[in-house]
Coordinates of N, CA and C in Angstrom, one line a residue:
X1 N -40.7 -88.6 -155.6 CA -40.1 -89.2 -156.7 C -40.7 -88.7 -158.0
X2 N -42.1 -88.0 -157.7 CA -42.2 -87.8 -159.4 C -42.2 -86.1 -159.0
X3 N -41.5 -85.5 -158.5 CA -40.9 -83.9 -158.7 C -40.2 -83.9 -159.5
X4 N -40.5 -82.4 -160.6 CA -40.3 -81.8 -161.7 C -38.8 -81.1 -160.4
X5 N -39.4 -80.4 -159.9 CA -38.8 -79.1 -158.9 C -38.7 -79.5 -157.5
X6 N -37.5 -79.2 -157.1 CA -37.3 -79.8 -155.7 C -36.4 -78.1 -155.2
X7 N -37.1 -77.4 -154.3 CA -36.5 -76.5 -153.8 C -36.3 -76.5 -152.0
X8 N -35.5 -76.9 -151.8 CA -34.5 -76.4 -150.5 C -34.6 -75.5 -149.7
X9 N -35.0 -75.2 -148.2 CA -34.9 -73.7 -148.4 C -35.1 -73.7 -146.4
X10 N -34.3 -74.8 -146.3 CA -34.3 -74.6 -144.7 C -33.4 -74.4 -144.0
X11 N -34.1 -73.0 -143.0 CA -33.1 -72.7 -142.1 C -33.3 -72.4 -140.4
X12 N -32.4 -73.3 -139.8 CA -32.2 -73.2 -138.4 C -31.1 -72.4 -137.9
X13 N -31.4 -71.0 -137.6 CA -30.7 -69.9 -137.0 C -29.5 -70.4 -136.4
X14 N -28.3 -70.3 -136.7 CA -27.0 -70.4 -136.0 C -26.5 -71.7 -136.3
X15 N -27.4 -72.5 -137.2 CA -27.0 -74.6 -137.0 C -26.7 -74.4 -138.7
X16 N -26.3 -75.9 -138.5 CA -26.1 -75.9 -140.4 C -27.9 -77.0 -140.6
X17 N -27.9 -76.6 -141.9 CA -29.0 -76.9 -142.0 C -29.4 -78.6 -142.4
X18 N -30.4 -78.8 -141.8 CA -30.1 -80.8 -141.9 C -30.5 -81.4 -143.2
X19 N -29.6 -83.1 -143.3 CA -30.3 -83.4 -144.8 C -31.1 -83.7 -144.8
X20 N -32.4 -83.3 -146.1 CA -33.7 -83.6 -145.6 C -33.9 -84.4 -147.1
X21 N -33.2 -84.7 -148.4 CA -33.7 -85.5 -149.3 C -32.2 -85.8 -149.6
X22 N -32.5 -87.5 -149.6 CA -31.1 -88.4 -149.7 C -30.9 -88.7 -150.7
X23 N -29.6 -89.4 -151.1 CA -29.2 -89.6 -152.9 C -30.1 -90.6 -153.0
X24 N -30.3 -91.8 -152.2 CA -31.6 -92.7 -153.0 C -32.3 -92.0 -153.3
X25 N -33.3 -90.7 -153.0 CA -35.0 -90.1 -153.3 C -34.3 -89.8 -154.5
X26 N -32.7 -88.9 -154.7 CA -32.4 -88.0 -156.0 C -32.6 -89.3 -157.0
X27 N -32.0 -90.4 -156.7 CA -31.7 -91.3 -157.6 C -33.3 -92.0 -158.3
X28 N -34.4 -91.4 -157.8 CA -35.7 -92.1 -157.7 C -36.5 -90.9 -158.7
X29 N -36.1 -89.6 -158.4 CA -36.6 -88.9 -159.4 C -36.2 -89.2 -160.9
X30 N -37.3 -88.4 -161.5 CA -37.2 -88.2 -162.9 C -35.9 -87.5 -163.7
X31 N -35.3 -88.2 -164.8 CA -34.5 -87.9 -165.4 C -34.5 -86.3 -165.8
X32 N -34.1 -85.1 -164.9 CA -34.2 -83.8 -165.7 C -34.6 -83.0 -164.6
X33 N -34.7 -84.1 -163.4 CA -35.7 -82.7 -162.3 C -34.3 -82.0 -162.0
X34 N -34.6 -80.6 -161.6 CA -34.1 -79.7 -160.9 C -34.0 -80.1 -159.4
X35 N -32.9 -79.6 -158.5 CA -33.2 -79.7 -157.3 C -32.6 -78.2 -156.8
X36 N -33.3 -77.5 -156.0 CA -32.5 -75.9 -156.1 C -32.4 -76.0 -154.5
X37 N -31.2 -76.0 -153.7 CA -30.3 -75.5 -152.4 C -30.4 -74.5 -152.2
X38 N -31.4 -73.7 -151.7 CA -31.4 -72.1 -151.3 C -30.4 -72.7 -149.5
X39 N -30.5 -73.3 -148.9 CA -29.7 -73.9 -147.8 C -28.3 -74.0 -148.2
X40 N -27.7 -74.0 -149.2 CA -26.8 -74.4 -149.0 C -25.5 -73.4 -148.0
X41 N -25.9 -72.0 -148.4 CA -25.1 -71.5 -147.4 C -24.8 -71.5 -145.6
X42 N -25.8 -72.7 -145.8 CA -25.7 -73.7 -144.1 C -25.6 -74.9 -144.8
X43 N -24.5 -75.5 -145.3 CA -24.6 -76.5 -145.5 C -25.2 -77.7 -146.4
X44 N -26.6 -77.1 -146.6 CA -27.3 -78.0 -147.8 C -28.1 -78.6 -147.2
X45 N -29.6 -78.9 -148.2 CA -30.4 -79.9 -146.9 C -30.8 -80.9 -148.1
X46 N -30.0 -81.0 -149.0 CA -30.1 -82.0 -150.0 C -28.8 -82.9 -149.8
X47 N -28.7 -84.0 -149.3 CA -27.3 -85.4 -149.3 C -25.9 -84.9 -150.6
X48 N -26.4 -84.5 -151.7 CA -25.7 -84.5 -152.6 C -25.3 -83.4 -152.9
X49 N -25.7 -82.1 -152.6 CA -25.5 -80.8 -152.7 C -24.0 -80.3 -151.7
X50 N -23.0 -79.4 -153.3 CA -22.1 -78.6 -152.6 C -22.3 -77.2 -153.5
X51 N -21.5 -76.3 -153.0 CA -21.3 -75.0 -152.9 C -21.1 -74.7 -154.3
X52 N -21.8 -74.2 -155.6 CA -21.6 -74.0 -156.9 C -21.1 -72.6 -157.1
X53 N -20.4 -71.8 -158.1 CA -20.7 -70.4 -157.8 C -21.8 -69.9 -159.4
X54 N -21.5 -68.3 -159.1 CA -22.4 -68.1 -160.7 C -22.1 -68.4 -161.8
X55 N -20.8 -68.5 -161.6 CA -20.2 -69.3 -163.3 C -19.8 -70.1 -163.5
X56 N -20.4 -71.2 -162.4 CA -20.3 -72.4 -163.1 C -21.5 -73.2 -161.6
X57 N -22.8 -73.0 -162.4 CA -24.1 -73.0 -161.0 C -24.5 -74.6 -160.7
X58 N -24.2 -75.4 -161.7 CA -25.0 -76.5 -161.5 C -24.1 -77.8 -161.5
X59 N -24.8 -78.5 -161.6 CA -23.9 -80.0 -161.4 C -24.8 -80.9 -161.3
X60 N -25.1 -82.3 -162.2 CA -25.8 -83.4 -162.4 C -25.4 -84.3 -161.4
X61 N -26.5 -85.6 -160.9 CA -26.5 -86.3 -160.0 C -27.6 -87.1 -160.3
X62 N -27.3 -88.6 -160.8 CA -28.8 -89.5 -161.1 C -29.5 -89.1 -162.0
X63 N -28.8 -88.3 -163.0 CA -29.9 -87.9 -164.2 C -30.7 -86.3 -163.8
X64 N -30.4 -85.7 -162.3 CA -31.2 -84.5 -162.3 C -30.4 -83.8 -161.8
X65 N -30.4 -82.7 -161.4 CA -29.6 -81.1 -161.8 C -29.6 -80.2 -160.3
X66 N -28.7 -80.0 -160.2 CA -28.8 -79.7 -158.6 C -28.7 -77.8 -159.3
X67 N -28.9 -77.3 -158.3 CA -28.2 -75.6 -158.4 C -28.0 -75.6 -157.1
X68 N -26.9 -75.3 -156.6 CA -26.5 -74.7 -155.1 C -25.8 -73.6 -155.4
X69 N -25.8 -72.2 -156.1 CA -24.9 -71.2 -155.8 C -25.0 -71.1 -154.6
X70 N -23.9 -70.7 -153.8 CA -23.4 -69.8 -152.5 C -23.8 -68.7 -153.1
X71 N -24.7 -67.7 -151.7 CA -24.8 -66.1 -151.8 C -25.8 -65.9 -153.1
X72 N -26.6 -66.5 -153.7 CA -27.8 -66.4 -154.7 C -28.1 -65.0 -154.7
X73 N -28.5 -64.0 -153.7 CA -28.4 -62.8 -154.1 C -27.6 -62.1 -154.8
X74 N -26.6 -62.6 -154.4 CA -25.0 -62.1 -155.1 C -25.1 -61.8 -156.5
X75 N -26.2 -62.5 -157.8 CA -26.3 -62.3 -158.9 C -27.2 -60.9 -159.2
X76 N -28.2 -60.3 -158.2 CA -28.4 -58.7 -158.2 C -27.8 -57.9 -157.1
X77 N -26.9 -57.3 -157.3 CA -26.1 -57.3 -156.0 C -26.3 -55.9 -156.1
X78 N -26.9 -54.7 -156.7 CA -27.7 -53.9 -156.1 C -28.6 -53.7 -155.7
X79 N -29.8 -54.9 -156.4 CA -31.2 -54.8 -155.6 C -31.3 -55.3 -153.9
X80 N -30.4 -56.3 -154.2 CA -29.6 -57.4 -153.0 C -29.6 -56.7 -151.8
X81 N -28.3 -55.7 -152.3 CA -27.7 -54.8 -150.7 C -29.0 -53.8 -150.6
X82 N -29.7 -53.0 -151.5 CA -30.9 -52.6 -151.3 C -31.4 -53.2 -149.9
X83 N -31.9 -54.2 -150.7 CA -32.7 -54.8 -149.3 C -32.1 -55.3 -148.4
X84 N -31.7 -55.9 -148.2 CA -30.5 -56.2 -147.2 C -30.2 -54.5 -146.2
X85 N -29.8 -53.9 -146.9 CA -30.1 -52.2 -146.0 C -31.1 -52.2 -145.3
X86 N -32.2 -52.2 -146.4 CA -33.7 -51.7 -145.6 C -33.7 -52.5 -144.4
X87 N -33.3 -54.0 -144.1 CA -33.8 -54.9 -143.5 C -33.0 -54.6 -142.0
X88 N -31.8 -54.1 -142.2 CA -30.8 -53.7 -141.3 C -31.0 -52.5 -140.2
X89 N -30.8 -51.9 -141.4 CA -30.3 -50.8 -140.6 C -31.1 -49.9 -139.8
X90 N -32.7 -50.3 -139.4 CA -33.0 -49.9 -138.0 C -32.3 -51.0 -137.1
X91 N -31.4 -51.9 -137.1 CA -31.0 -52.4 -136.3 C -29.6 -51.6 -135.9
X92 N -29.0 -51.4 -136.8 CA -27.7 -50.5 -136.3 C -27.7 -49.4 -136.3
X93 N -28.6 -49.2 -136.3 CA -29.1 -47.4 -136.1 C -29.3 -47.7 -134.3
X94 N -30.3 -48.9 -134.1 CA -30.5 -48.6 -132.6 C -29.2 -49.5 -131.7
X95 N -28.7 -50.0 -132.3 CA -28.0 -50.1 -131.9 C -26.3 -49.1 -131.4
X96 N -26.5 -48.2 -132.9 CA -25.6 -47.2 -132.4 C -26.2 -45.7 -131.4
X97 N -26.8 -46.1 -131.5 CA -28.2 -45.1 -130.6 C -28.0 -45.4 -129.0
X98 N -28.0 -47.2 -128.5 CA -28.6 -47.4 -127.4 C -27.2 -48.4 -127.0
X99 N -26.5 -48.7 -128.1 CA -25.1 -49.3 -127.0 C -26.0 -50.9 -127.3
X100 N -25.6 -51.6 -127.7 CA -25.3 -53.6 -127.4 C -26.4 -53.9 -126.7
X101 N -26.3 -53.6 -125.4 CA -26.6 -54.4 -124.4 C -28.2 -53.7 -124.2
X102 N -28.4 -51.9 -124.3 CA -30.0 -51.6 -124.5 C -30.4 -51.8 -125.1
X103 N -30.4 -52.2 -126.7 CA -30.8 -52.0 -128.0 C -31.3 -53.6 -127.7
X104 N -30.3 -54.6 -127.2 CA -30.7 -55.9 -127.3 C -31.8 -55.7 -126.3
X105 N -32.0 -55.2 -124.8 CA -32.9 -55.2 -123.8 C -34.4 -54.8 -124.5
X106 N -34.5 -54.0 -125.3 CA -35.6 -53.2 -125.9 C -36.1 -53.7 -126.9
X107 N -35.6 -54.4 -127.9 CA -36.1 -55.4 -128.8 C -35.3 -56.8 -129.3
X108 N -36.7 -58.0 -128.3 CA -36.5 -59.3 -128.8 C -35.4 -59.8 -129.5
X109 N -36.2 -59.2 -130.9 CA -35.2 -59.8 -132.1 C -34.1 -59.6 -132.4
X110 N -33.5 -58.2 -131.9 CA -32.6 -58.4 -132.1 C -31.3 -59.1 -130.6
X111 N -32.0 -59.3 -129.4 CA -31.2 -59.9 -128.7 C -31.3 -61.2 -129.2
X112 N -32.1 -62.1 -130.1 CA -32.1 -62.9 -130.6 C -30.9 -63.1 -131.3
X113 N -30.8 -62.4 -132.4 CA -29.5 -62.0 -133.2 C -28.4 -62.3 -132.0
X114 N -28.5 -62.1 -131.4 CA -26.6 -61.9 -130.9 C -25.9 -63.3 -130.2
X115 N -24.8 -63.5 -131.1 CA -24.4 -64.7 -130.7 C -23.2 -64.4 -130.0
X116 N -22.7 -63.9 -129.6 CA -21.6 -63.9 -128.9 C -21.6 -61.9 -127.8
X117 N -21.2 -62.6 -126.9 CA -21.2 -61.6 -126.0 C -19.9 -61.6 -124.7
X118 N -19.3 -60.7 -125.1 CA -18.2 -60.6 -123.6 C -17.4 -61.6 -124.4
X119 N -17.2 -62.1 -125.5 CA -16.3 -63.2 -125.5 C -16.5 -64.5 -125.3
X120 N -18.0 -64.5 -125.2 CA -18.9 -66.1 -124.7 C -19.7 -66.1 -125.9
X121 N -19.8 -67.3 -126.2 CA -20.9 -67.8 -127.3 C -22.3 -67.7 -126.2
X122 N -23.4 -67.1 -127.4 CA -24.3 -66.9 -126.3 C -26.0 -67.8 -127.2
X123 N -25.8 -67.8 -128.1 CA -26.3 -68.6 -129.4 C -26.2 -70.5 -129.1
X124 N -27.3 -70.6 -128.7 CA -26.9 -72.3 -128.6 C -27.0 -72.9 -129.8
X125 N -27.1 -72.7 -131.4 CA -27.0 -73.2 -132.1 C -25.5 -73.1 -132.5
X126 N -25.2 -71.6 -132.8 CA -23.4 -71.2 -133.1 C -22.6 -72.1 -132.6
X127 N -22.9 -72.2 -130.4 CA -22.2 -72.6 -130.0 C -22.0 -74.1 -130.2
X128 N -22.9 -74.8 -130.9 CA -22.9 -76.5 -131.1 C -22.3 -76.8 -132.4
X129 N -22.5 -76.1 -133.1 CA -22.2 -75.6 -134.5 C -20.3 -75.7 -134.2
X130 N -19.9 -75.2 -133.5 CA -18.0 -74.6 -132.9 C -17.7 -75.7 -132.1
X131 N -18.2 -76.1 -131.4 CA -17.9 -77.3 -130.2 C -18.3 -76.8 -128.8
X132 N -18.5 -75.2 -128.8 CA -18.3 -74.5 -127.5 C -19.2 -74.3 -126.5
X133 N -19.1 -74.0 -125.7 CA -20.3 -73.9 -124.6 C -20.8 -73.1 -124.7
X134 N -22.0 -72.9 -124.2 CA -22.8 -71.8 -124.5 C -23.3 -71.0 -123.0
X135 N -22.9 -69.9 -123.3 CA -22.6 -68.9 -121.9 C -24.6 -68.5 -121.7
X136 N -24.8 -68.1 -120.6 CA -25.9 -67.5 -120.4 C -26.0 -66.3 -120.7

C-alpha cells in the first residue's frame, strides 16, 4: 500500500499468468502510483489490468495508473526483432540442421519449447490453458 511503483512481470511458460495484486491492494495505494503489466500478454497478474496499446497505454483505477501495453517491445521494433533474432535463431538454425525431433533430443531447452507434437498438445501448461489433454 505505500508503493510509488508496482511492476508486474510474471511468467509461467504456456499458462496465463495468475492475479497476484487485487483491486482492494490498488484501491489501498497512493493516489498517483503507477502499476506496470509487463504480464499482461498472459493475461495480467494485476485484478484490474487489460490489454492497452501504444496510443492510448494507460488507464486509471482508484486514483493510480495502470500501463498494460500488449507487445511492449513493439515500441523499438528494431532493436526488439534485433534481439529477439539473436535469441532465436541458433534454435532454427539447429533445428533446420537436425529435423524437430534431434534438435529437441540434443538440447533441453529447446524440447522444453515444444508444445505440440504429431498433432498432440505436449506442453502441460498450453494444454490446461485449451482444455486438452496432454499427450506424452
Amino acid at each position: 500500500q505505500s508503493a510509488d511503483l508496482v511492476i508486474g512481470s510474471v511468467l509461467i511458460p504456456g499458462a496465463a499468468a495468475p492475479k497476484l495484486v487485487t483491486d482492494d491492494m490498488v484501491a489501498g495505494m497512493k493516489p498517483g502510483s503507477l502499476l506496470v503489466d509487463i504480464a499482461i500478454d498472459q493475461g495480467g497478474c494485476f485484478e484490474g489490468s487489460h490489454a492497452t496499446t501504444h496510443d492510448a497505454p494507460t488507464f486509471a483505477v482508484h486514483d493510480a495508473l495502470y500501463y498494460c501495453v500488449a507487445n511492449m517491445p513493439g515500441a523499438v521494433p528494431e532493436t526488439s526483432t534485433r534481439a529477439l533474432t539473436n535469441a532465436t535463431l541458433p534454435y532454427v538454425t539447429a533445428l533446420a540442421d537436425r529435423g524437430w525431433d534431434a534438435a529437441a533430443a540434443a538440447d533441453p531447452s529447446l524440447a522444453k519449447g515444444l508444445n505440440v507434437r504429431g498433432g498432440e498438445v505436449v506442453n502441460a501448461g498450453v494444454a490446461a490453458a485449451l482444455g486438452y489433454a496432454q499427450a506424452d
